[in-house]
Amino acid sequence: DEEALTAEEEALKDLMRQRRLAVAQLRADYEGRRGRSRGLEAEAAALAHSSLDLEASALPAPILLEFEVPNGPLGPGKTVVTKGPGGPIRLRLPQGAAPGAKLTCRISPKPEYRIEVPLGASPGWMIRFQNQDGEEVAVAVPQGMQPGDSFDVTPPALMVRVPDDAKPGDYVMFSHHARTSDGPSDRRDFYRACVPEGLQPWEHFAAILPPPPKVGSAIE
């Protein structure tokens, strides 16, 4: 529903504006008592820096789009601009894309793991392993897979849309419904990330989400 989506986007923008005002107030309060606490100084500096971040929109990966290659001239780097769920989206065309061709684009992070289905496993079975950080990862065997087949595993991520005035090296701020081990919650978490090199406004980059807190654990 487009009207509901627009209302949610406006509410989110208002929430971000309130956050920036609160940050500015914290900075002003800090300036009035500079030097009293080194810890406060570091916190105020970080908050003041975040208040300068550009606002960005972000959607859970993957984003699937169908579009038609235009007949006119292409943008820098063989890109096209099409309508997306959060506004205009800039897409890089695959090699050999012909004008007038209808394409389906999948915007998602690169796979982090490639898993081979072990003997005795079948679709729906959970495969558990430890990643490089020593954390346990559990993934389900996809439908149609059988022992000996391999499949890619992509970490939970948001695809962040580069704002209009952003350039590589700029920091952007975005939010997402907080995740728990039981699924999404009503609370929103705020994140910040640096726009990678080589990206233009309206392109997307992946922001890998941290693992949800375990049930009963404290959130810092």
CSV table of C-alpha atoms in Angstrom, one decimal:
chain,number,residue,atom,x,y,z
A,1,ASP,CA,0.0,0.0,0.0
A,2,GLU,CA,1.7,3.2,-1.2
A,3,GLU,CA,-0.1,5.5,1.1
A,4,ALA,CA,0.9,3.5,4.2
A,5,LEU,CA,4.4,3.3,2.9
A,6,THR,CA,4.5,7.1,2.4
A,7,ALA,CA,3.1,7.7,5.9
A,8,GLU,CA,5.7,5.4,7.4
A,9,GLU,CA,8.5,7.2,5.5
A,10,GLU,CA,7.3,10.6,6.8
A,11,ALA,CA,7.1,9.3,10.3
A,12,LEU,CA,10.7,8.0,10.0
A,13,LYS,CA,11.9,11.4,8.7
A,14,ASP,CA,10.3,13.1,11.6
A,15,LEU,CA,11.9,10.7,14.0
A,16,MET,CA,15.3,11.4,12.4
A,17,ARG,CA,14.8,15.1,12.7
A,18,GLN,CA,13.9,14.7,16.4
A,19,ARG,CA,17.1,12.7,16.9
A,20,ARG,CA,19.2,15.3,15.3
A,21,LEU,CA,17.7,18.0,17.5
A,22,ALA,CA,18.4,15.9,20.6
A,23,VAL,CA,22.0,15.4,19.4
A,24,ALA,CA,22.4,19.1,18.9
A,25,GLN,CA,21.0,19.7,22.4
A,26,LEU,CA,23.4,17.2,23.9
A,27,ARG,CA,26.2,19.0,22.1
A,28,ALA,CA,25.1,22.4,23.4
A,29,ASP,CA,24.9,21.0,26.9
A,30,TYR,CA,28.3,19.5,26.6
A,31,GLU,CA,29.8,22.8,25.3
A,32,GLY,CA,28.6,24.5,28.5
A,33,ARG,CA,30.6,22.1,30.7
A,34,ARG,CA,33.6,21.3,28.5
A,35,GLY,CA,36.5,19.6,30.2
A,36,ARG,CA,34.6,18.1,33.1
A,37,SER,CA,34.6,14.6,31.8
A,38,ARG,CA,36.8,13.0,29.2
A,39,GLY,CA,34.1,10.3,28.7
A,40,LEU,CA,31.5,12.9,28.1
A,41,GLU,CA,33.8,14.6,25.6
A,42,ALA,CA,34.2,11.5,23.6
A,43,GLU,CA,30.5,10.8,23.7
A,44,ALA,CA,29.5,14.3,22.7
A,45,ALA,CA,32.1,14.4,19.9
A,46,ALA,CA,30.6,11.1,18.5
A,47,LEU,CA,27.1,12.4,18.8
A,48,ALA,CA,27.9,15.7,17.2
A,49,HIS,CA,29.6,13.9,14.3
A,50,SER,CA,26.6,11.7,13.8
A,51,SER,CA,24.3,14.8,13.6
A,52,LEU,CA,26.1,15.7,10.3
A,53,ASP,CA,25.3,12.4,8.7
A,54,LEU,CA,23.1,12.4,5.6
A,55,GLU,CA,19.8,10.6,5.9
A,56,ALA,CA,19.4,7.4,3.8
A,57,SER,CA,16.7,4.9,3.1
A,58,ALA,CA,17.4,1.2,3.5
A,59,LEU,CA,15.4,-1.9,2.6
A,60,PRO,CA,16.0,-5.6,3.6
A,61,ALA,CA,17.9,-7.6,1.0
A,62,PRO,CA,17.2,-8.8,-1.6
A,63,ILE,CA,15.5,-6.1,-3.7
A,64,LEU,CA,14.0,-7.5,-6.9
A,65,LEU,CA,13.3,-5.1,-9.8
A,66,GLU,CA,12.0,-5.5,-13.3
A,67,PHE,CA,12.8,-2.8,-15.8
A,68,GLU,CA,13.3,-2.1,-19.5
A,69,VAL,CA,16.6,-0.9,-20.9
A,70,PRO,CA,16.0,2.5,-22.4
A,71,ASN,CA,16.8,3.4,-26.0
A,72,GLY,CA,18.4,6.7,-25.1
A,73,PRO,CA,22.0,7.4,-23.9
A,74,LEU,CA,23.1,5.6,-20.8
A,75,GLY,CA,24.4,7.3,-17.6
A,76,PRO,CA,28.0,7.2,-16.4
A,77,GLY,CA,29.4,3.7,-16.0
A,78,LYS,CA,26.6,2.2,-18.2
A,79,THR,CA,23.9,2.9,-15.6
A,80,VAL,CA,20.1,3.5,-15.9
A,81,VAL,CA,17.7,5.1,-13.5
A,82,THR,CA,14.4,3.4,-12.9
A,83,LYS,CA,11.6,3.6,-10.3
A,84,GLY,CA,12.3,1.8,-7.1
A,85,PRO,CA,10.4,1.1,-3.8
A,86,GLY,CA,12.1,4.1,-2.1
A,87,GLY,CA,12.5,6.5,-5.0
A,88,PRO,CA,14.7,6.5,-8.1
A,89,ILE,CA,17.3,3.7,-8.3
A,90,ARG,CA,20.4,3.7,-10.4
A,91,LEU,CA,21.3,0.3,-11.8
A,92,ARG,CA,24.4,-0.9,-13.6
A,93,LEU,CA,23.6,-2.8,-16.8
A,94,PRO,CA,24.9,-6.3,-17.3
A,95,GLN,CA,27.3,-7.0,-20.2
A,96,GLY,CA,25.4,-7.2,-23.5
A,97,ALA,CA,22.1,-5.6,-22.3
A,98,ALA,CA,20.3,-4.4,-25.5
A,99,PRO,CA,18.0,-1.3,-25.7
A,100,GLY,CA,14.4,-2.4,-25.1
A,101,ALA,CA,15.3,-5.6,-23.3
A,102,LYS,CA,13.3,-6.4,-20.2
A,103,LEU,CA,15.6,-7.4,-17.3
A,104,THR,CA,15.1,-8.6,-13.7
A,105,CYS,CA,17.7,-7.1,-11.3
A,106,ARG,CA,18.4,-8.6,-7.9
A,107,ILE,CA,20.1,-6.1,-5.5
A,108,SER,CA,21.7,-8.0,-2.7
A,109,PRO,CA,25.1,-8.4,-0.9
A,110,LYS,CA,27.6,-10.9,-2.1
A,111,PRO,CA,27.3,-14.4,-0.7
A,112,GLU,CA,29.4,-14.9,2.5
A,113,TYR,CA,29.5,-18.7,2.4
A,114,ARG,CA,29.1,-21.6,0.0
A,115,ILE,CA,27.7,-24.7,1.7
A,116,GLU,CA,27.8,-28.3,0.4
A,117,VAL,CA,24.8,-30.4,1.5
A,118,PRO,CA,26.1,-33.3,3.6
A,119,LEU,CA,25.2,-36.9,3.3
A,120,GLY,CA,21.8,-37.7,4.9
A,121,ALA,CA,20.6,-34.1,4.7
A,122,SER,CA,17.4,-33.1,2.8
A,123,PRO,CA,15.5,-29.8,2.2
A,124,GLY,CA,14.6,-28.0,5.4
A,125,TRP,CA,17.4,-29.6,7.4
A,126,MET,CA,19.5,-27.2,9.5
A,127,ILE,CA,23.2,-27.1,8.9
A,128,ARG,CA,25.2,-25.6,11.7
A,129,PHE,CA,28.8,-24.3,11.5
A,130,GLN,CA,31.1,-21.7,13.0
A,131,ASN,CA,32.1,-18.6,11.1
A,132,GLN,CA,35.5,-16.9,11.2
A,133,ASP,CA,34.5,-15.0,14.4
A,134,GLY,CA,33.7,-18.2,16.2
A,135,GLU,CA,29.9,-17.6,16.1
A,136,GLU,CA,27.5,-20.4,15.3
A,137,VAL,CA,25.6,-20.0,12.1
A,138,ALA,CA,22.6,-22.1,11.2
A,139,VAL,CA,21.1,-22.3,7.7
A,140,ALA,CA,18.4,-24.5,6.2
A,141,VAL,CA,18.9,-26.6,3.2
A,142,PRO,CA,16.9,-25.1,0.3
A,143,GLN,CA,14.2,-26.9,-1.6
A,144,GLY,CA,15.5,-29.0,-4.5
A,145,MET,CA,18.9,-29.6,-2.9
A,146,GLN,CA,20.3,-33.0,-2.3
A,147,PRO,CA,23.6,-34.3,-0.8
A,148,GLY,CA,26.6,-33.2,-2.8
A,149,ASP,CA,24.8,-30.0,-4.1
A,150,SER,CA,26.1,-26.6,-3.0
A,151,PHE,CA,24.3,-23.4,-2.3
A,152,ASP,CA,25.2,-19.8,-1.4
A,153,VAL,CA,24.5,-18.2,2.0
A,154,THR,CA,24.0,-14.4,2.2
A,155,PRO,CA,24.1,-12.7,5.6
A,156,PRO,CA,21.1,-10.7,6.8
A,157,ALA,CA,21.7,-7.2,5.3
A,158,LEU,CA,20.1,-3.9,4.4
A,159,MET,CA,20.6,-2.4,1.0
A,160,VAL,CA,21.3,1.3,1.6
A,161,ARG,CA,20.3,3.8,-1.1
A,162,VAL,CA,23.0,6.5,-1.6
A,163,PRO,CA,21.3,9.9,-1.0
A,164,ASP,CA,21.1,12.6,-3.7
A,165,ASP,CA,24.0,14.7,-2.3
A,166,ALA,CA,26.2,11.9,-1.0
A,167,LYS,CA,29.6,11.0,-2.4
A,168,PRO,CA,32.0,8.2,-1.6
A,169,GLY,CA,33.5,8.7,1.9
A,170,ASP,CA,30.4,10.4,3.3
A,171,TYR,CA,28.6,8.8,6.3
A,172,VAL,CA,24.9,8.1,6.1
A,173,MET,CA,22.4,7.3,8.8
A,174,PHE,CA,19.5,4.9,8.3
A,175,SER,CA,17.2,2.9,10.5
A,176,HIS,CA,15.5,-0.5,10.5
A,177,HIS,CA,13.1,-2.4,12.7
A,178,ALA,CA,15.1,-4.0,15.4
A,179,ARG,CA,15.5,-7.8,15.2
A,180,THR,CA,15.3,-10.3,18.0
A,181,SER,CA,15.7,-14.0,18.0
A,182,ASP,CA,11.9,-14.2,17.6
A,183,GLY,CA,11.8,-11.9,14.6
A,184,PRO,CA,11.3,-8.1,13.9
A,185,SER,CA,10.1,-5.9,16.7
A,186,ASP,CA,8.4,-2.5,16.9
A,187,ARG,CA,11.6,-0.7,18.0
A,188,ARG,CA,13.8,0.9,15.4
A,189,ASP,CA,17.6,0.7,15.5
A,190,PHE,CA,19.7,3.4,13.9
A,191,TYR,CA,22.9,2.7,12.0
A,192,ARG,CA,25.5,4.6,10.2
A,193,ALA,CA,27.8,3.5,7.3
A,194,CYS,CA,30.3,5.0,4.9
A,195,VAL,CA,29.4,5.3,1.2
A,196,PRO,CA,31.9,3.0,-0.6
A,197,GLU,CA,34.1,4.2,-3.4
A,198,GLY,CA,32.8,4.2,-7.0
A,199,LEU,CA,29.1,4.6,-6.1
A,200,GLN,CA,26.8,7.3,-7.4
A,201,PRO,CA,23.7,8.8,-5.9
A,202,TRP,CA,20.7,6.3,-6.0
A,203,GLU,CA,22.9,3.3,-6.2
A,204,HIS,CA,22.8,0.8,-3.3
A,205,PHE,CA,25.4,-0.8,-1.1
A,206,ALA,CA,25.1,-3.6,1.5
A,207,ALA,CA,25.1,-3.0,5.3
A,208,ILE,CA,25.4,-6.3,7.1
A,209,LEU,CA,23.2,-6.4,10.1
A,210,PRO,CA,24.6,-7.5,13.5
A,211,PRO,CA,23.2,-10.7,14.9
A,212,PRO,CA,20.0,-10.2,17.0
A,213,PRO,CA,20.5,-10.4,20.8
A,214,LYS,CA,19.8,-13.7,22.5
A,215,VAL,CA,16.6,-14.0,24.5
A,216,GLY,CA,17.2,-12.9,28.0
A,217,SER,CA,20.4,-11.1,27.2
A,218,ALA,CA,21.0,-7.4,28.0
A,219,ILE,CA,21.1,-4.9,25.1
A,220,GLU,CA,23.9,-2.3,25.6
